[in-house]
XYZ file of N, CA and C in Angstrom:
393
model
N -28.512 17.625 -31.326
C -29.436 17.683 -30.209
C -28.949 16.720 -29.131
N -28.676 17.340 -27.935
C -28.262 16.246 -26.805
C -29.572 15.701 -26.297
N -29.078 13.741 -26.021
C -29.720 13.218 -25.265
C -31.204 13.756 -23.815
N -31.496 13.498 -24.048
C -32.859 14.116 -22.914
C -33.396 12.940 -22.105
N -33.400 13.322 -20.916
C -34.606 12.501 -19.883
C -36.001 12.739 -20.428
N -37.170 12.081 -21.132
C -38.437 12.813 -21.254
C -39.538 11.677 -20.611
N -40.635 12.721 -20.141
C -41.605 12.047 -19.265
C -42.941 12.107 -20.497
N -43.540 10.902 -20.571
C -44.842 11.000 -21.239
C -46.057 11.293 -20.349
N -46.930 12.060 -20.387
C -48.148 11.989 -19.422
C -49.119 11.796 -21.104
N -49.619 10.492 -20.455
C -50.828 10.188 -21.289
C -51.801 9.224 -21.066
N -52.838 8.849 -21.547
C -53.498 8.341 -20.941
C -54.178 7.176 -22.449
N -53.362 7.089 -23.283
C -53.822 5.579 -24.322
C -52.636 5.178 -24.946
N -52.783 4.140 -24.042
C -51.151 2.576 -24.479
C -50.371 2.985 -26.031
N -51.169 2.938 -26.760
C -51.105 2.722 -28.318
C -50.026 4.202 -28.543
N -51.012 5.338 -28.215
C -50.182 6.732 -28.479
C -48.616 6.822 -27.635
N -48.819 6.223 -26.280
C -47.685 5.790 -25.333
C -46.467 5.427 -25.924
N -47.146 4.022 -26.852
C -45.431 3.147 -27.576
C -45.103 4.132 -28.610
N -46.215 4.523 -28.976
C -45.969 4.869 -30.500
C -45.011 6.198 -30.494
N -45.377 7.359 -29.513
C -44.061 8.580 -29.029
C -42.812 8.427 -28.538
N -42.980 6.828 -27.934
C -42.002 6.420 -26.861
C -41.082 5.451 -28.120
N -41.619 5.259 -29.186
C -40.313 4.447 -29.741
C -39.944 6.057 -30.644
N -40.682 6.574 -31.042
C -40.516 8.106 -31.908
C -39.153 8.893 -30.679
N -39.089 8.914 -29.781
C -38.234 9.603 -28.912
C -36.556 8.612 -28.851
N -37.348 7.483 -28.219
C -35.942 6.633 -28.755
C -35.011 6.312 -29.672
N -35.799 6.344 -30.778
C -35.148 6.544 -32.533
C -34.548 7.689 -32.340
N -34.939 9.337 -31.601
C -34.448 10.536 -31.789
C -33.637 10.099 -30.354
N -32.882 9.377 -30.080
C -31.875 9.280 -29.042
C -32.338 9.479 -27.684
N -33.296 10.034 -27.040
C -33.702 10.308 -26.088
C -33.921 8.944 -25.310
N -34.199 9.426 -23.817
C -34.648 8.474 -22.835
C -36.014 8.508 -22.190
N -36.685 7.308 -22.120
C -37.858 7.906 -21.681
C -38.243 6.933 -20.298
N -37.355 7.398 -19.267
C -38.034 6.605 -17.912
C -38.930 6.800 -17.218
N -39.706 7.721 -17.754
C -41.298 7.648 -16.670
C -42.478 8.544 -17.585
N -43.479 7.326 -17.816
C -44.791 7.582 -18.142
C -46.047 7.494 -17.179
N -46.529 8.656 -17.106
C -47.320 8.750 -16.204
C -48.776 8.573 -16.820
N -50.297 8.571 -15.882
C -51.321 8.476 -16.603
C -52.342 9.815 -16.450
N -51.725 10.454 -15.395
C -52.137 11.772 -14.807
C -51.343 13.040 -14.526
N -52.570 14.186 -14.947
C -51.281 15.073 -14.642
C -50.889 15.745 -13.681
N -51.783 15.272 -12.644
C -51.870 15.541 -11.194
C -50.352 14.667 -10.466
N -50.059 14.022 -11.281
C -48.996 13.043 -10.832
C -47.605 13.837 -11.420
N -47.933 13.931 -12.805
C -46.599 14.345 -13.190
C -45.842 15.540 -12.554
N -47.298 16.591 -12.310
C -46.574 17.857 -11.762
C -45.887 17.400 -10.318
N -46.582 16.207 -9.414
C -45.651 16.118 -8.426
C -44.409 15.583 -8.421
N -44.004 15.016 -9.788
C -42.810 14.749 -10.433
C -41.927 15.436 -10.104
N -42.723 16.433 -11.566
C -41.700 17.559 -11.759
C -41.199 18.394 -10.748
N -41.934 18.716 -9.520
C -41.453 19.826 -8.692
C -40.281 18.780 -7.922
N -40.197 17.257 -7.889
C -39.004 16.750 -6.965
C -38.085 16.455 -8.087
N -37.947 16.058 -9.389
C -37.190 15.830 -10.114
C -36.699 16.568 -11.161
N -35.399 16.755 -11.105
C -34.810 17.553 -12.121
C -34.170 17.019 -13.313
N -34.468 15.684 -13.186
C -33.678 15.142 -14.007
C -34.643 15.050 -15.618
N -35.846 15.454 -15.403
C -36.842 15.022 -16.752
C -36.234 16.544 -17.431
N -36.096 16.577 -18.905
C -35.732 17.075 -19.268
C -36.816 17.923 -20.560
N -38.122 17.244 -20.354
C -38.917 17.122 -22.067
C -40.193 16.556 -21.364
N -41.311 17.447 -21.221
C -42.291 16.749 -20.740
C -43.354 16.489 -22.012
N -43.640 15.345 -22.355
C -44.552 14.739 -23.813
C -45.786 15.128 -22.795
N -47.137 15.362 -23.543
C -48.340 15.564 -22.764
C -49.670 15.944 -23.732
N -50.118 14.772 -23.660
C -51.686 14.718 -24.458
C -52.023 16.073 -24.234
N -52.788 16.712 -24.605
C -53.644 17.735 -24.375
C -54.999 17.442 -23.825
N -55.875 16.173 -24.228
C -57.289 15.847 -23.818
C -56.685 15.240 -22.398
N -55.938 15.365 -21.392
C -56.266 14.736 -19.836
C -57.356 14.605 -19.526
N -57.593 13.331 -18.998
C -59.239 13.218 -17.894
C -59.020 13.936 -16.355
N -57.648 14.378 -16.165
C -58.039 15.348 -14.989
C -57.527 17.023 -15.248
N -56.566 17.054 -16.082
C -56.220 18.663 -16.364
C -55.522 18.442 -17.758
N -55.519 19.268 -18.717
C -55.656 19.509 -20.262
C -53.992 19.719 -20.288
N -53.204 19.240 -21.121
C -51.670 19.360 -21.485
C -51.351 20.954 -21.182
N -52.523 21.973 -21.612
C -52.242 23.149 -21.607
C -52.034 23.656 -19.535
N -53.093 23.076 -19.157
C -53.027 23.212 -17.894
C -52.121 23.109 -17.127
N -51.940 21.721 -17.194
C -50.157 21.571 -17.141
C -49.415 22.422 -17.144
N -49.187 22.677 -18.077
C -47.619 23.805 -18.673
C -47.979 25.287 -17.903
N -48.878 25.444 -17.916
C -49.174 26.663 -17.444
C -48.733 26.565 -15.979
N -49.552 25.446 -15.125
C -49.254 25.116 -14.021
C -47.421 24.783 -13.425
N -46.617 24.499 -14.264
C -45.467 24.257 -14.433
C -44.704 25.859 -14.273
N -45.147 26.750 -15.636
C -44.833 28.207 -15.823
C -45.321 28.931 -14.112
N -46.557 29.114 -13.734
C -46.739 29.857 -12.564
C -46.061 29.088 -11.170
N -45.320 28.035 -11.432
C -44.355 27.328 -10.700
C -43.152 27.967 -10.509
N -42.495 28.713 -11.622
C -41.029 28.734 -12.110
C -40.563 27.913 -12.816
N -41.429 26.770 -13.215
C -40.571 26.076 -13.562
C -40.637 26.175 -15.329
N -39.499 26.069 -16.038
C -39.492 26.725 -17.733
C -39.121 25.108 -18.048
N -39.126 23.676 -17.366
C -38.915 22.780 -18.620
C -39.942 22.581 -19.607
N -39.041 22.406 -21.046
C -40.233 22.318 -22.846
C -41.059 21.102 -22.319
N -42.159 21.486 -22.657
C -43.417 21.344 -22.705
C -44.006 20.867 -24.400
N -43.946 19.598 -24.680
C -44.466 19.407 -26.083
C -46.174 18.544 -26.039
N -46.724 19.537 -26.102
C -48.188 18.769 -26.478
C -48.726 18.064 -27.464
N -49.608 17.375 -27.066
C -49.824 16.137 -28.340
C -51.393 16.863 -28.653
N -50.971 17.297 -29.726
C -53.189 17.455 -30.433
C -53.246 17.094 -31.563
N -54.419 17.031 -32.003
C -54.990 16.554 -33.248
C -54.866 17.657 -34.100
N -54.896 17.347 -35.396
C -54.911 18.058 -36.847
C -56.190 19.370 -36.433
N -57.612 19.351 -35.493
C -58.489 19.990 -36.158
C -58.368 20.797 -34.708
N -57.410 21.448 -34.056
C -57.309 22.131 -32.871
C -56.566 23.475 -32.890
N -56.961 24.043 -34.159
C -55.760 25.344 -34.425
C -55.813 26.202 -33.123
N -57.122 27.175 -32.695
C -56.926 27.809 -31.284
C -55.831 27.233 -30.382
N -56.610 25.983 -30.076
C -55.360 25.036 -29.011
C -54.400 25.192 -29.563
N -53.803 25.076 -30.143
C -52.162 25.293 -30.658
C -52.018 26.751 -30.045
N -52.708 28.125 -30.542
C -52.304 29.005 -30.239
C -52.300 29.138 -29.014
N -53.152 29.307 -28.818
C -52.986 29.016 -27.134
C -51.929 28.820 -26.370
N -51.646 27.117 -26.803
C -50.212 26.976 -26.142
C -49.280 27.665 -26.653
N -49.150 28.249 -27.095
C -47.782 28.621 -27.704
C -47.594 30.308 -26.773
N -48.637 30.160 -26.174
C -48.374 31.643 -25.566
C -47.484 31.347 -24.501
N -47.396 30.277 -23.889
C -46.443 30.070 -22.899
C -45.160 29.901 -23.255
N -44.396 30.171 -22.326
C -42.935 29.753 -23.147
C -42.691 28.285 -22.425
N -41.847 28.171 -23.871
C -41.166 26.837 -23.723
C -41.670 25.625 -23.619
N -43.422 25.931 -24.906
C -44.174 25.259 -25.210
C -44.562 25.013 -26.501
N -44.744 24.096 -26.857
C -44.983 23.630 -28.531
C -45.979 22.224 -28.293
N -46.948 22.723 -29.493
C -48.212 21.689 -30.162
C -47.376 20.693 -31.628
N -48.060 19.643 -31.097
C -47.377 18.373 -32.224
C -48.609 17.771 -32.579
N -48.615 17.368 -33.853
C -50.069 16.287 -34.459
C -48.619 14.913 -34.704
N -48.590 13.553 -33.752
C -48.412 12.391 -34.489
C -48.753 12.504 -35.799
N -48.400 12.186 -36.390
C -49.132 11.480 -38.239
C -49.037 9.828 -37.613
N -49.858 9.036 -37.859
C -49.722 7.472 -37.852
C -49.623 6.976 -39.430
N -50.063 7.672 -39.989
C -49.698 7.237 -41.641
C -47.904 7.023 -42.260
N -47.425 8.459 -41.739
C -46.316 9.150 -42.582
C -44.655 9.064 -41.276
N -44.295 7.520 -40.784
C -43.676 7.411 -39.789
C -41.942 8.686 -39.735
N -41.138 8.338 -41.022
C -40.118 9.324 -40.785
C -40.660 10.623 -41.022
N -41.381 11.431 -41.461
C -42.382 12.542 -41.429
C -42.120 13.054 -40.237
N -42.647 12.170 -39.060
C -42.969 12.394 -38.092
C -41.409 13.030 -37.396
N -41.049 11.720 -37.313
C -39.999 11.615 -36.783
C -38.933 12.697 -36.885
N -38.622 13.004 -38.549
C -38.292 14.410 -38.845
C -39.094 16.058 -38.307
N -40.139 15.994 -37.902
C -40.637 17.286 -37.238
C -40.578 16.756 -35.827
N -40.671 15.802 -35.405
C -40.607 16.018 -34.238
C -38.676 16.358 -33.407
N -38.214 15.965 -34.213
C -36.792 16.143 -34.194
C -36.587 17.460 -34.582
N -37.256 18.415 -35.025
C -37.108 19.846 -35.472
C -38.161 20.942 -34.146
N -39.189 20.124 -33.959
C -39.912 20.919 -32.529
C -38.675 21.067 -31.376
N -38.741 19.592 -31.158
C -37.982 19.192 -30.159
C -36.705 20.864 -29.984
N -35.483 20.443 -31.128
C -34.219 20.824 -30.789
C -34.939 22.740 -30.994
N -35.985 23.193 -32.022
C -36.481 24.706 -31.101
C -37.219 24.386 -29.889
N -37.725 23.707 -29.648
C -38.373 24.087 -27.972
C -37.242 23.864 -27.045
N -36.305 22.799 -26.554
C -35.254 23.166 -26.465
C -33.990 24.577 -26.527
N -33.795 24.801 -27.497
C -32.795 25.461 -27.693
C -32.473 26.552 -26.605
N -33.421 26.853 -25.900
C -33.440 28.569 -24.576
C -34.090 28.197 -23.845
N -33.747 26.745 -23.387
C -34.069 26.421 -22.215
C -33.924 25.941 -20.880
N -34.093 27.032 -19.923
C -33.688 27.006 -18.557
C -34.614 26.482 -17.222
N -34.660 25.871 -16.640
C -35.669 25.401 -15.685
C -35.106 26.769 -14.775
């Protein structure tokens, strides 16, 4: 899996370090965490360089899914990995209708666990992907 630019949009410190050292262990770079996703999308439409957008799903101004969608009726196809909880099966489906989108549950218990699926989302959401 090659190196990646990835942007976190989230909005609690704790979940922040905790993806952001999970990405670094998987080689990646992570130079810009945002707290909104009103922000990130104005990111994304000037920067090409983010490669992996990380993104809570609960936003206090638009939902991870919103996002991506908003990204997709853009043109724009960069992977899209959402962060939800264990008890959100719809939401998962959901996202997954978009392309070049994938749902992740952290585990905080089970650290290489993690680390190992998220290193397996990652390189399929990746793999056919074209902005």
């Amino acid at each position: 899996m090659k190196h990646m630019n990835v942007m976190i949009v989230h909005d609690f410190l704790e979940t922040i370090n905790r993806i952001k050292a999970i990405l670094e262990e998987l080689g990646h770079c992570v130079p810009l965490i945002v707290y909104e996703t009103s922000i990130a999308l104005k990111v994304l439409a000037e920067d090409e360089a983010i490669n992996l957008v990380v993104v809570n799903w609960n936003m206090p101004d638009k939902s991870g899914y919103e996002l991506a969608k908003e990204l997709r009726d853009r043109g724009n196809q960069t992977p899209v990995l959402i962060i939800v909880n264990r008890t959100m099966p719809e939401t998962k489906k959901k996202a997954t209708e978009l392309s070049n989108v994938a749902t992740f549950t952290v585990d905080n218990r089970q650290h290489k666990l993690t680390v190992a699926r998220m290193r397996n989302v990652i390189k399929d959401l990746t793999k056919n992907k074209s902005r």
